Tab-separated table of C-alpha atoms and ligand atoms in Angstrom:
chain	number	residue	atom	x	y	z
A	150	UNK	CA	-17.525	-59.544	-11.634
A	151	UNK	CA	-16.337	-61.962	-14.942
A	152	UNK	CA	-12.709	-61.551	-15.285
A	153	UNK	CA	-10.991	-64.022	-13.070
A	154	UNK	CA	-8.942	-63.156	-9.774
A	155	UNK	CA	-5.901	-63.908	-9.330
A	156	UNK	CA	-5.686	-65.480	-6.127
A	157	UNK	CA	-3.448	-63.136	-4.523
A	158	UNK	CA	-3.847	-59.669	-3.898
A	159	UNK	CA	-1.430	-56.999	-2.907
A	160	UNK	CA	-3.452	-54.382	-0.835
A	161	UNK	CA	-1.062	-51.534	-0.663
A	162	UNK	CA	-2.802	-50.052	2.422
A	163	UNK	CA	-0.475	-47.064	3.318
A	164	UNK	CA	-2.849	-47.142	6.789
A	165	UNK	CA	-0.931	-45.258	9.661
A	166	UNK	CA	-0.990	-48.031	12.473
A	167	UNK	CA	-2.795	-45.089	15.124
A	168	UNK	CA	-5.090	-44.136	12.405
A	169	UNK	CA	-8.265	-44.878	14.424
A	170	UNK	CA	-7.299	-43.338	17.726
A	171	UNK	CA	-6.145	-39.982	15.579
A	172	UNK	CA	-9.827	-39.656	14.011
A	173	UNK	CA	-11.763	-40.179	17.208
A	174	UNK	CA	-8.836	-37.725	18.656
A	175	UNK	CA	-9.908	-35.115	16.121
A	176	UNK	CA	-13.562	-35.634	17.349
A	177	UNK	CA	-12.581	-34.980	21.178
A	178	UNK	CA	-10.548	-32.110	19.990
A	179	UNK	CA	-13.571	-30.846	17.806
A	180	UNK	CA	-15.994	-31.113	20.646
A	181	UNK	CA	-13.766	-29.044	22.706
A	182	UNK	CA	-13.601	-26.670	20.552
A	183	UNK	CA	-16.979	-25.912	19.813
A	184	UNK	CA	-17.340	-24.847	23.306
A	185	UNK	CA	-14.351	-23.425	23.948
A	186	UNK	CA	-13.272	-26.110	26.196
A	187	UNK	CA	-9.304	-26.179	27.533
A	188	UNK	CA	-8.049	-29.298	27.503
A	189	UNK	CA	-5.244	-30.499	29.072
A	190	UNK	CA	-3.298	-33.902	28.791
A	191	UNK	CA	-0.976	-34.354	32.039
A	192	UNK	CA	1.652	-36.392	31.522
A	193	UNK	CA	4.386	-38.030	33.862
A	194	UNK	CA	6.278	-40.733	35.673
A	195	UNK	CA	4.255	-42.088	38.315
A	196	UNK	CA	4.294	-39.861	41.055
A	197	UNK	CA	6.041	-36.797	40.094
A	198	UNK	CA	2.208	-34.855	41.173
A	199	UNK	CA	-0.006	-35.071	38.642
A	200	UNK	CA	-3.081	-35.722	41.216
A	201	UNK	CA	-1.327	-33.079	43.998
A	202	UNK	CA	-1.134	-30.293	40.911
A	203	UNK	CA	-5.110	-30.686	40.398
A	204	UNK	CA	-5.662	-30.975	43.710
A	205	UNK	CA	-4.287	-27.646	44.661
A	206	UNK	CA	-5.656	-26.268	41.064
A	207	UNK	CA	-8.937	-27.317	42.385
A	208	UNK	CA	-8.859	-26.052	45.589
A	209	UNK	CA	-7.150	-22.608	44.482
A	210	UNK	CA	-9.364	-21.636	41.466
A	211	UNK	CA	-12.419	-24.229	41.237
A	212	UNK	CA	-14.295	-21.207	42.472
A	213	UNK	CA	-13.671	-18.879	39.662
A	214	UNK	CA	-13.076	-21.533	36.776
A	215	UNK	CA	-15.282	-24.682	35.796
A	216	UNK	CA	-13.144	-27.579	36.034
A	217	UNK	CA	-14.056	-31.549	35.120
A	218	UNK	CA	-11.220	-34.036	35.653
A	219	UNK	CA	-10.913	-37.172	33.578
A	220	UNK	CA	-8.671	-39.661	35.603
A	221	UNK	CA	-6.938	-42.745	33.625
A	222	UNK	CA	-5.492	-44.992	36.641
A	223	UNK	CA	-4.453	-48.532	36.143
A	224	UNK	CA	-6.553	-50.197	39.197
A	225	UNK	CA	-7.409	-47.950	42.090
A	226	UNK	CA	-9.459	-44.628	42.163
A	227	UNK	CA	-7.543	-43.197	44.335
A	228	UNK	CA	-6.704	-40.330	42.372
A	229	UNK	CA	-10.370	-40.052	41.646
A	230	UNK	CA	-11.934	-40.107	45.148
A	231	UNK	CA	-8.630	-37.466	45.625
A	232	UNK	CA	-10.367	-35.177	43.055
A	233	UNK	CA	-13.766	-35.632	44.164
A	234	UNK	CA	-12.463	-34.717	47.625
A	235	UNK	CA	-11.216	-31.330	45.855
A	236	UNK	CA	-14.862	-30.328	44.886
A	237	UNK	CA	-14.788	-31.329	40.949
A	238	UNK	CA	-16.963	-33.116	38.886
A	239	UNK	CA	-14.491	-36.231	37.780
A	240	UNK	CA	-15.083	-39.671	35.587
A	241	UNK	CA	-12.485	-42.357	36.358
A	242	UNK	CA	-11.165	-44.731	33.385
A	243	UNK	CA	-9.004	-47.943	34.490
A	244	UNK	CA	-6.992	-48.960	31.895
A	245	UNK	CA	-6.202	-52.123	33.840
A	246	UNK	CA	-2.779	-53.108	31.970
A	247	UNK	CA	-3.143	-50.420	29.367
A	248	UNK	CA	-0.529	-48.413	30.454
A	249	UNK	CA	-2.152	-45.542	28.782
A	250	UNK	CA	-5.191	-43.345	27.807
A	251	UNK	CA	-6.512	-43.390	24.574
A	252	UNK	CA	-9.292	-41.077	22.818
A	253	UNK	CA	-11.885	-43.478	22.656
A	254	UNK	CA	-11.229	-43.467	26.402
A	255	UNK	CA	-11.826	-39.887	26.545
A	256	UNK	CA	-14.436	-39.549	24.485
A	257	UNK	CA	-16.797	-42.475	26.876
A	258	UNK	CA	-15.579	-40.163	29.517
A	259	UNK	CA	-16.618	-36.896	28.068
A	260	UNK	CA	-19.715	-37.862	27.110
A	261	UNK	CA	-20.389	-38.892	30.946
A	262	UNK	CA	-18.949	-35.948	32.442
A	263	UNK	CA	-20.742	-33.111	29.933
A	264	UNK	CA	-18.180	-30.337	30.486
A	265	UNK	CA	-19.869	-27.255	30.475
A	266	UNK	CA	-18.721	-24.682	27.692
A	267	UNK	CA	-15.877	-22.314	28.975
A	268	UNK	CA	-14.599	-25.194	31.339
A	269	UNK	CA	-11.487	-26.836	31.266
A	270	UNK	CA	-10.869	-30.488	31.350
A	271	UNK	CA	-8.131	-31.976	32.865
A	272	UNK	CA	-7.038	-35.404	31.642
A	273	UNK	CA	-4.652	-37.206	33.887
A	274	UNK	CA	-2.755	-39.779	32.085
A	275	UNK	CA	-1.588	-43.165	33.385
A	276	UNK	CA	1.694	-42.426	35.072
A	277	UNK	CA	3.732	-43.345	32.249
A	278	UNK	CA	6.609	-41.280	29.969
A	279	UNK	CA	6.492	-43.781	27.158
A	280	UNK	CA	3.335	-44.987	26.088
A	281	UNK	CA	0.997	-41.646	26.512
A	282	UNK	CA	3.218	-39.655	23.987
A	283	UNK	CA	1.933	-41.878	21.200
A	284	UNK	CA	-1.932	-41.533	21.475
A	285	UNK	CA	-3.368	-38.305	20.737
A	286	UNK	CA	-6.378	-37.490	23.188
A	287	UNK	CA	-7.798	-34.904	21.687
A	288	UNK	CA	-6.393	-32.405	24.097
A	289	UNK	CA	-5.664	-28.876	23.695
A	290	UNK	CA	-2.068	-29.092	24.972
A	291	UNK	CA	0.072	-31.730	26.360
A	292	UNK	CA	1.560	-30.756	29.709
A	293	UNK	CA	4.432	-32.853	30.799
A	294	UNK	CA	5.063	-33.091	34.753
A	295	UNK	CA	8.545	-34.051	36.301
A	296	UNK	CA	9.433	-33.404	39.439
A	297	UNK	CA	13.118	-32.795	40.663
A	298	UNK	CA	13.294	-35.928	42.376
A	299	UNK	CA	13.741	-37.771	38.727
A	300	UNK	CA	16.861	-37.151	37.167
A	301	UNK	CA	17.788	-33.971	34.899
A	302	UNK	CA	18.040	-36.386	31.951
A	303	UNK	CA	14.769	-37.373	31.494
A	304	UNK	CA	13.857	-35.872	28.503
A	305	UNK	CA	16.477	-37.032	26.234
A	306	UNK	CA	15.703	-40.824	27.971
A	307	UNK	CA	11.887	-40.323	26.668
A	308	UNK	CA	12.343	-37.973	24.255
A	309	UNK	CA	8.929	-38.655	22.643
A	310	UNK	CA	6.953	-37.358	25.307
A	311	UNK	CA	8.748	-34.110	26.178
A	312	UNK	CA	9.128	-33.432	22.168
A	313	UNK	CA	5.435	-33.997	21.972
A	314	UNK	CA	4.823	-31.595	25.178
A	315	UNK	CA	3.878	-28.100	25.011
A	316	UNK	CA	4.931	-27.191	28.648
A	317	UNK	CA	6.744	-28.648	31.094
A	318	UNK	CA	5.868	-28.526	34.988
A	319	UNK	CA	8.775	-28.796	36.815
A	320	UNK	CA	7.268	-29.866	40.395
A	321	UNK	CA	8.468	-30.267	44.387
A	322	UNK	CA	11.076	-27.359	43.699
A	323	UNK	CA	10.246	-27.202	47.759
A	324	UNK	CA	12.767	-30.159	47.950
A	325	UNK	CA	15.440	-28.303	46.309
A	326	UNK	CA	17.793	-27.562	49.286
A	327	UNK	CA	17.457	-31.147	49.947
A	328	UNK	CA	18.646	-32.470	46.553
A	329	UNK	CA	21.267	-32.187	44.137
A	330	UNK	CA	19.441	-31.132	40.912
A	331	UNK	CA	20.505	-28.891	38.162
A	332	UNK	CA	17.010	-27.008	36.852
A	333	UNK	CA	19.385	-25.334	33.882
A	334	UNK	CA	20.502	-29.252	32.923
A	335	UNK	CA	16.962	-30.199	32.677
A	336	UNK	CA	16.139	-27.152	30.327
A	337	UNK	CA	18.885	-28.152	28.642
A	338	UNK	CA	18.404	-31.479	27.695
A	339	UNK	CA	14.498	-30.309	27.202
A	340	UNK	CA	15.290	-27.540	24.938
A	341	UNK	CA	17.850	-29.656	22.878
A	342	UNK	CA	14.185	-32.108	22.125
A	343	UNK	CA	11.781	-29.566	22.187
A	344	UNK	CA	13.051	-26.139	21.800
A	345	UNK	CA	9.916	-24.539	22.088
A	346	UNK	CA	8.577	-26.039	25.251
A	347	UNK	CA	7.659	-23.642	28.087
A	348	UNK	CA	8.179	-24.467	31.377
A	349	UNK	CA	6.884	-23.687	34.646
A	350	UNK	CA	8.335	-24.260	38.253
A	351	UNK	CA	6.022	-25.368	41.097
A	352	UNK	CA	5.553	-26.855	44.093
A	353	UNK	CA	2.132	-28.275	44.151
A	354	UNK	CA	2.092	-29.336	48.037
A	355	UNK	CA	3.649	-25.784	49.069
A	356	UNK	CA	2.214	-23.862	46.691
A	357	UNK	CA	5.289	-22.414	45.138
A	358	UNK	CA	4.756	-20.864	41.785
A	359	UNK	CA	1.043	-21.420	41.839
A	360	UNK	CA	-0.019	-18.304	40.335
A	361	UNK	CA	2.243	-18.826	36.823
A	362	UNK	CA	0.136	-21.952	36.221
A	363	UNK	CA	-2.780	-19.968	36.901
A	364	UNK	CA	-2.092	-17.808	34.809
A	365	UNK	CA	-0.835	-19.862	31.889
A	366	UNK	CA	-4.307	-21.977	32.227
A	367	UNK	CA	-6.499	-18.678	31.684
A	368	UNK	CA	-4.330	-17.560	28.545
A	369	UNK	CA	-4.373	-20.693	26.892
A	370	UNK	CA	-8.316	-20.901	27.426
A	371	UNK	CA	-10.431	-20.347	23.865
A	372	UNK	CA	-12.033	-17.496	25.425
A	373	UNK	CA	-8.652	-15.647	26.639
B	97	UNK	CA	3.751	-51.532	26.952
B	98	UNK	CA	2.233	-50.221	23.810
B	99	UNK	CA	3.778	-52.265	21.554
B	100	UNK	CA	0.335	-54.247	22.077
B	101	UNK	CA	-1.922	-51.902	21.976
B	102	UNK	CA	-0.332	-50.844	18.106
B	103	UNK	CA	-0.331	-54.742	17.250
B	104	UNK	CA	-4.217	-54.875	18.248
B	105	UNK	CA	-4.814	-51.753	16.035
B	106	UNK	CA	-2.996	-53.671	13.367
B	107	UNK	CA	-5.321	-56.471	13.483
B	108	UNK	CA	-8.462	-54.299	14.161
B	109	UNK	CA	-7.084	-52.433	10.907
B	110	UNK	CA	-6.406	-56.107	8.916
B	111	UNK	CA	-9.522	-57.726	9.801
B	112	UNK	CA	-12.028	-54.876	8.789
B	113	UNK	CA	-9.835	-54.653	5.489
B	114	UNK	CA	-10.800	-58.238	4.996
B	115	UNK	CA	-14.134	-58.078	5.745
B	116	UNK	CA	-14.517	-55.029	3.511
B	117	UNK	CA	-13.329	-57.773	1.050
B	118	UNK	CA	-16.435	-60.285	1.812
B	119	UNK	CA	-13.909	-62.342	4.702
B	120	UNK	CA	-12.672	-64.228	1.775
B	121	UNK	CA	-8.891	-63.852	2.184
B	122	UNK	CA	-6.449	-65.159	4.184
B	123	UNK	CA	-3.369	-62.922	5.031
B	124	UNK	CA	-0.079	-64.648	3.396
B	125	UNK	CA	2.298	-61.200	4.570
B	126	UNK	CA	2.094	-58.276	6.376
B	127	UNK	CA	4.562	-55.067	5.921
B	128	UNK	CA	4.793	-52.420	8.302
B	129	UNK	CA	6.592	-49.294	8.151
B	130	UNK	CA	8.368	-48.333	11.620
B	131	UNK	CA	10.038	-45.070	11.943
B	132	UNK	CA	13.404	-44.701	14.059
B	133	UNK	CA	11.391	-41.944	15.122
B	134	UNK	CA	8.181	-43.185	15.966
B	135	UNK	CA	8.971	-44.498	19.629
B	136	UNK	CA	8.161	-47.876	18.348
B	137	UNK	CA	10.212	-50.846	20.011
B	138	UNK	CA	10.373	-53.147	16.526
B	139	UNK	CA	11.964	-55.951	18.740
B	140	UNK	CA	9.037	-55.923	20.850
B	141	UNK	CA	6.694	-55.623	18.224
B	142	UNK	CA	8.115	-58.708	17.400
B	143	UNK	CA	8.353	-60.242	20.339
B	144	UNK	CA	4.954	-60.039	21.068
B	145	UNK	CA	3.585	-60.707	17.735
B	146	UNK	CA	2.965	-64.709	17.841
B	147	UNK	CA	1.086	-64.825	20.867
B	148	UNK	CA	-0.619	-61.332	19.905
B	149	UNK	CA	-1.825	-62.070	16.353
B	150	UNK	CA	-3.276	-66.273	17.526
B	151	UNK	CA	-6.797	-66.831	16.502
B	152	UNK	CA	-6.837	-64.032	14.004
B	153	UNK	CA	-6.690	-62.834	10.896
B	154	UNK	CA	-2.695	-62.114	11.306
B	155	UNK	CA	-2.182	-66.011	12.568
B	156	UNK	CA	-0.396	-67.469	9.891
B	157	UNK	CA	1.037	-64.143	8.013
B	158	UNK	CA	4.514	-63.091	7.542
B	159	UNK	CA	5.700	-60.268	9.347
B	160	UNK	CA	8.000	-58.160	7.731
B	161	UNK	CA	9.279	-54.523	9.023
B	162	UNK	CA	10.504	-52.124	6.886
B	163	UNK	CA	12.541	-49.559	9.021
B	164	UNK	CA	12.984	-45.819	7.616
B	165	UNK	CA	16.031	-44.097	9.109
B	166	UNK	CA	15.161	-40.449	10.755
B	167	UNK	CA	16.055	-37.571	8.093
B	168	UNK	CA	15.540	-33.882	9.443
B	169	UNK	CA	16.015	-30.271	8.104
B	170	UNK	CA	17.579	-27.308	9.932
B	171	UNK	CA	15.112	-24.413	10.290
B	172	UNK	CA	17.906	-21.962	10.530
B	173	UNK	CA	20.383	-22.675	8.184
B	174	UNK	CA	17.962	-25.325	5.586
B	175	UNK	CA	21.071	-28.093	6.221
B	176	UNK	CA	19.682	-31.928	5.263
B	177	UNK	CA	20.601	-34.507	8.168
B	178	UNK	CA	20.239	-38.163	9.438
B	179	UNK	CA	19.071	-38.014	12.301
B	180	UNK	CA	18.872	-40.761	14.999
B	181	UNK	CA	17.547	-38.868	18.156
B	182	UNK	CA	15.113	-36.080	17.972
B	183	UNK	CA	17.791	-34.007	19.976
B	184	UNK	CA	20.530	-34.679	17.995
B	185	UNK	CA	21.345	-31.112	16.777
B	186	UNK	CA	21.823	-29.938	12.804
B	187	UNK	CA	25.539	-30.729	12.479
B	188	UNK	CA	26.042	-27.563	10.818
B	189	UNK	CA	24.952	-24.854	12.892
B	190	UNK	CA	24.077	-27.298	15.567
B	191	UNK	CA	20.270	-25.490	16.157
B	192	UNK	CA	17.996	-27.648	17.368
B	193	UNK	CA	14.893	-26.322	15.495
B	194	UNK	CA	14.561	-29.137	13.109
B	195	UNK	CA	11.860	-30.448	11.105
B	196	UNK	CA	11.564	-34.528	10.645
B	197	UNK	CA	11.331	-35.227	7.369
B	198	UNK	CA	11.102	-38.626	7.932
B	199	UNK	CA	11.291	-41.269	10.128
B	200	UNK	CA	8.113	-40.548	12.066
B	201	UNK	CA	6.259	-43.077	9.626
B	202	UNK	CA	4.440	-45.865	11.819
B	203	UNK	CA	2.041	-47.715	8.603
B	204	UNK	CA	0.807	-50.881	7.577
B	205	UNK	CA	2.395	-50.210	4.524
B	206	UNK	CA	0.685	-53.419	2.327
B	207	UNK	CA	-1.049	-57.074	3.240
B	208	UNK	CA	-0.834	-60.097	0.624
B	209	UNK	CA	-3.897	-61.690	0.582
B	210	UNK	CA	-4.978	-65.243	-0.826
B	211	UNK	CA	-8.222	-65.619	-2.083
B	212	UNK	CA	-9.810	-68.270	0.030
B	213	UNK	CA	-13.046	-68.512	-2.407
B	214	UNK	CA	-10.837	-69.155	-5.595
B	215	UNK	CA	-10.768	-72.730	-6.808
B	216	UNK	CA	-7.468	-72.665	-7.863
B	217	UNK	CA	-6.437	-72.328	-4.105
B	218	UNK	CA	-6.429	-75.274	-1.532
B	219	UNK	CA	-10.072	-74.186	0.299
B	220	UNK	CA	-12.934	-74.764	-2.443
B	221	UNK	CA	-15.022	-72.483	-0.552
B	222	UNK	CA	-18.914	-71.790	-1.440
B	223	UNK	CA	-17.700	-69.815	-4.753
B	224	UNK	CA	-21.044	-67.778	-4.420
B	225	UNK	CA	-21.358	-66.541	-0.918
B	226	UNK	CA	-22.404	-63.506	-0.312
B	227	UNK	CA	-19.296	-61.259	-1.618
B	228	UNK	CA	-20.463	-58.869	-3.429
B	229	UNK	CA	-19.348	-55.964	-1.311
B	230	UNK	CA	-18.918	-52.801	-1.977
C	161	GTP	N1	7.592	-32.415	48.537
C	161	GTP	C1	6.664	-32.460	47.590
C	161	GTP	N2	5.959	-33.595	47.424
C	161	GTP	C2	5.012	-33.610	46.448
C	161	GTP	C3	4.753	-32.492	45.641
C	161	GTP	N3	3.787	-32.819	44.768
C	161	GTP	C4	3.444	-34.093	45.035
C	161	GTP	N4	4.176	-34.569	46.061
C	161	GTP	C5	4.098	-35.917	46.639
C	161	GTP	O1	4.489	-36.863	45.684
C	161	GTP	C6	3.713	-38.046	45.817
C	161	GTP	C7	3.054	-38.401	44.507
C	161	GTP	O2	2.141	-37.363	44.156
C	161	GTP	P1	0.886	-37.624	43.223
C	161	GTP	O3	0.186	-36.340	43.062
C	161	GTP	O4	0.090	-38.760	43.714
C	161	GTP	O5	1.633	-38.038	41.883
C	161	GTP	P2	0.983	-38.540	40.504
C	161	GTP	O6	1.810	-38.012	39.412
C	161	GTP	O7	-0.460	-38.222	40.482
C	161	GTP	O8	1.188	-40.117	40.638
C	161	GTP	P3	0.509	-41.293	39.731
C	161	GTP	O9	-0.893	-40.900	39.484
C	161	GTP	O10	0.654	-42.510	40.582
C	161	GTP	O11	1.334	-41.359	38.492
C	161	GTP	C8	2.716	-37.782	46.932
C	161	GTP	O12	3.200	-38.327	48.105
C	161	GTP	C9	2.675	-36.267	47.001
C	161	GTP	O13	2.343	-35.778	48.248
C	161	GTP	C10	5.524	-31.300	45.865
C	161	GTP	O14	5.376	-30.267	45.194
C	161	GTP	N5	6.461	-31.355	46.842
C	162	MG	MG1	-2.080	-39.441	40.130
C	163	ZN	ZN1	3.394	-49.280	27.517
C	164	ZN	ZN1	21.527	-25.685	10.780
């Protein structure tokens, strides 16, 4: 180089911020789909029964389908051990203050687990409704989890994750004699962010409603 | 809190811009783009900025933020809006199938850099280490 440099440099960079966690999302997501892997990103508060939805998933149809369970906890793995107890193959990931997954999270914990192809992954997500919607896993679909205990305005207080959800589990419907909560509200106010999002209503302890999860795991499966 | 996980990307992306460059620059400014969409807290980002950004690259840059207000089209009826919440509805037909046209943007939109390795700046670095990257 001859001609002389200025000594300052404007770098137009134009660089979305998430740029790295989208490309090694796409590579999850490509990996997937080469062998017609489901994947699916659970999402929540903490506690609404992210763990109790696999658990009973597990127990219900790990005989007929091949499951693998990736489990992002901040500290413990409890949720882990909870899987393993379930009869799954699971890797556990502790974010430790991350409050949330990202892909190159998943992909460390892919390439330990070595889903088989046809299988479904499950990914559950630090119990979080703000920080998850941002990072892209790789997933398949995003399945949001809130359970009538939380209030019917949840969606339009984190907007971002149930706009970036492609169903919504609507969980511990056993408790609804107990509790004053308004199921149409909570369409509602997830319809008016989202207004294609499905939703489902279960009980994951009871078993309520079971079968329409079931169901909606096989047809969103490659292979379906 | 993500707000630090997106200011450690921000560095991760800085600092392998400069060493692209040879690590011969110093950052004078940095300009983000933040969405009113893009479920980015800008008063934590800068918040947490100082104490994220010591001992790199970022250290002594200026921060600036350039917010872009939420615009949306109606899929029904084609109507143009502002939007500030993803479920505020077209204010025409008052559908909710919108598409964001913008405000979603979340960018390091440009750096200023200083050329540590020029003489005319205050550092008369080694003028002929290894730079020649490419
Ligand atoms: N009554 C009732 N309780 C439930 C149901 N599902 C989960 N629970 C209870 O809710 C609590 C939290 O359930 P978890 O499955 O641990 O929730 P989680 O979303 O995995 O929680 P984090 O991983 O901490 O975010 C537990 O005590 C469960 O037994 C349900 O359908 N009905
Ligand atoms: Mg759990
Ligand atoms: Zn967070
Ligand atoms: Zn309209």
């Amino acid at each position: 180089m001859t001609a002389p440099e200025p000594s300052k440099t404007l770098v137009e960079l134009e660089r979305d911020i998430l740029d790295k966690n989208n490309r090694l999302a796409e590579r999850n997501r490509g990996f997937f789909e080469a062998r017609d892997i489901l994947a699916l990103n659970l999402v929540s508060s903490p506690g609404s029964g992210k763990t109790a939805l696999l658990e009973r998933t597990l127990t219900d149809i790990g005989g007929k389908i091949n499951f693998a369970v990736i489990e992002g906890d901040q500290q413990t793995s409890r949720d882990a051990e909870r899987i393993a107890a379930a009869g799954s193959a699971v890797v556990q990931i502790n974010t430790g203050k991350g409050c949330h997954l990202e892909a190159s999270m998943v992909h460390d914990a892919i390439r330990q687990l070595q889903p088989e192809g046809n299988s479904v992954v499950m990914i559950e997500n630090v119990g979080n409704l703000v920080c998850p919607s941002l990072f892209d896993l790789g997933e398949s679909k995003r399945v949001v989890v809130i359970s009538i205990t939380e209030g019917e305005d949840k969606p339009i207080k984190y907007p971002d994750m149930f706009r970036s959800a492609d169903l919504c589990v609507i969980n511990k419907i056993d408790l609804l004699p107990y509790l004053k909560f308004d199921l149409n509200a909570l369409r509602d106010y997830a319809l008016q962010v989202n207004p294609k999002l499905e939703f489902l209503e279960v009980s994951a302890t009871v078993g309520t409603g079971m079968e329409a999860w079931y169901q909606w795991i096989q047809q969103a499966r490659p292979s379906a | 809190m993500h707000e630090l996980s997106i200011i450690h990307s921000i560095i991760e992306t800085a600092s392998s811009e400069l060493a692209r460059r040879g690590n011969r620059h110093q950052i004078e400014e940095i300009t983000l783009k933040i969405g009113e969409l893009a479920g980015i807290e800008t008063d934590s980002i800068i918040f947490l900025w100082s104490a994220a950004v010591e001992r790199t690259p970022l250290e002594n840059a200026v921060l600036n933020i350039e917010h872009i207000p939420g615009k949306a089209r109606c899929t029904e009826c084609q109507q143009e809006f502002q939007i500030a919440q993803f479920y505020d509805p077209c204010p025409k037909c008052q559908s909710h199938f919108i598409e964001i046209l913008a405000g979603e943007e979340l960018q390091i939109a440009s750096l200023i850099l200083e050329d540590t390795a020029n003489p005319e700046s205050k550092m008369p670095g080694p003028a002929l280490a290894s730079t020649h990257s490419r």
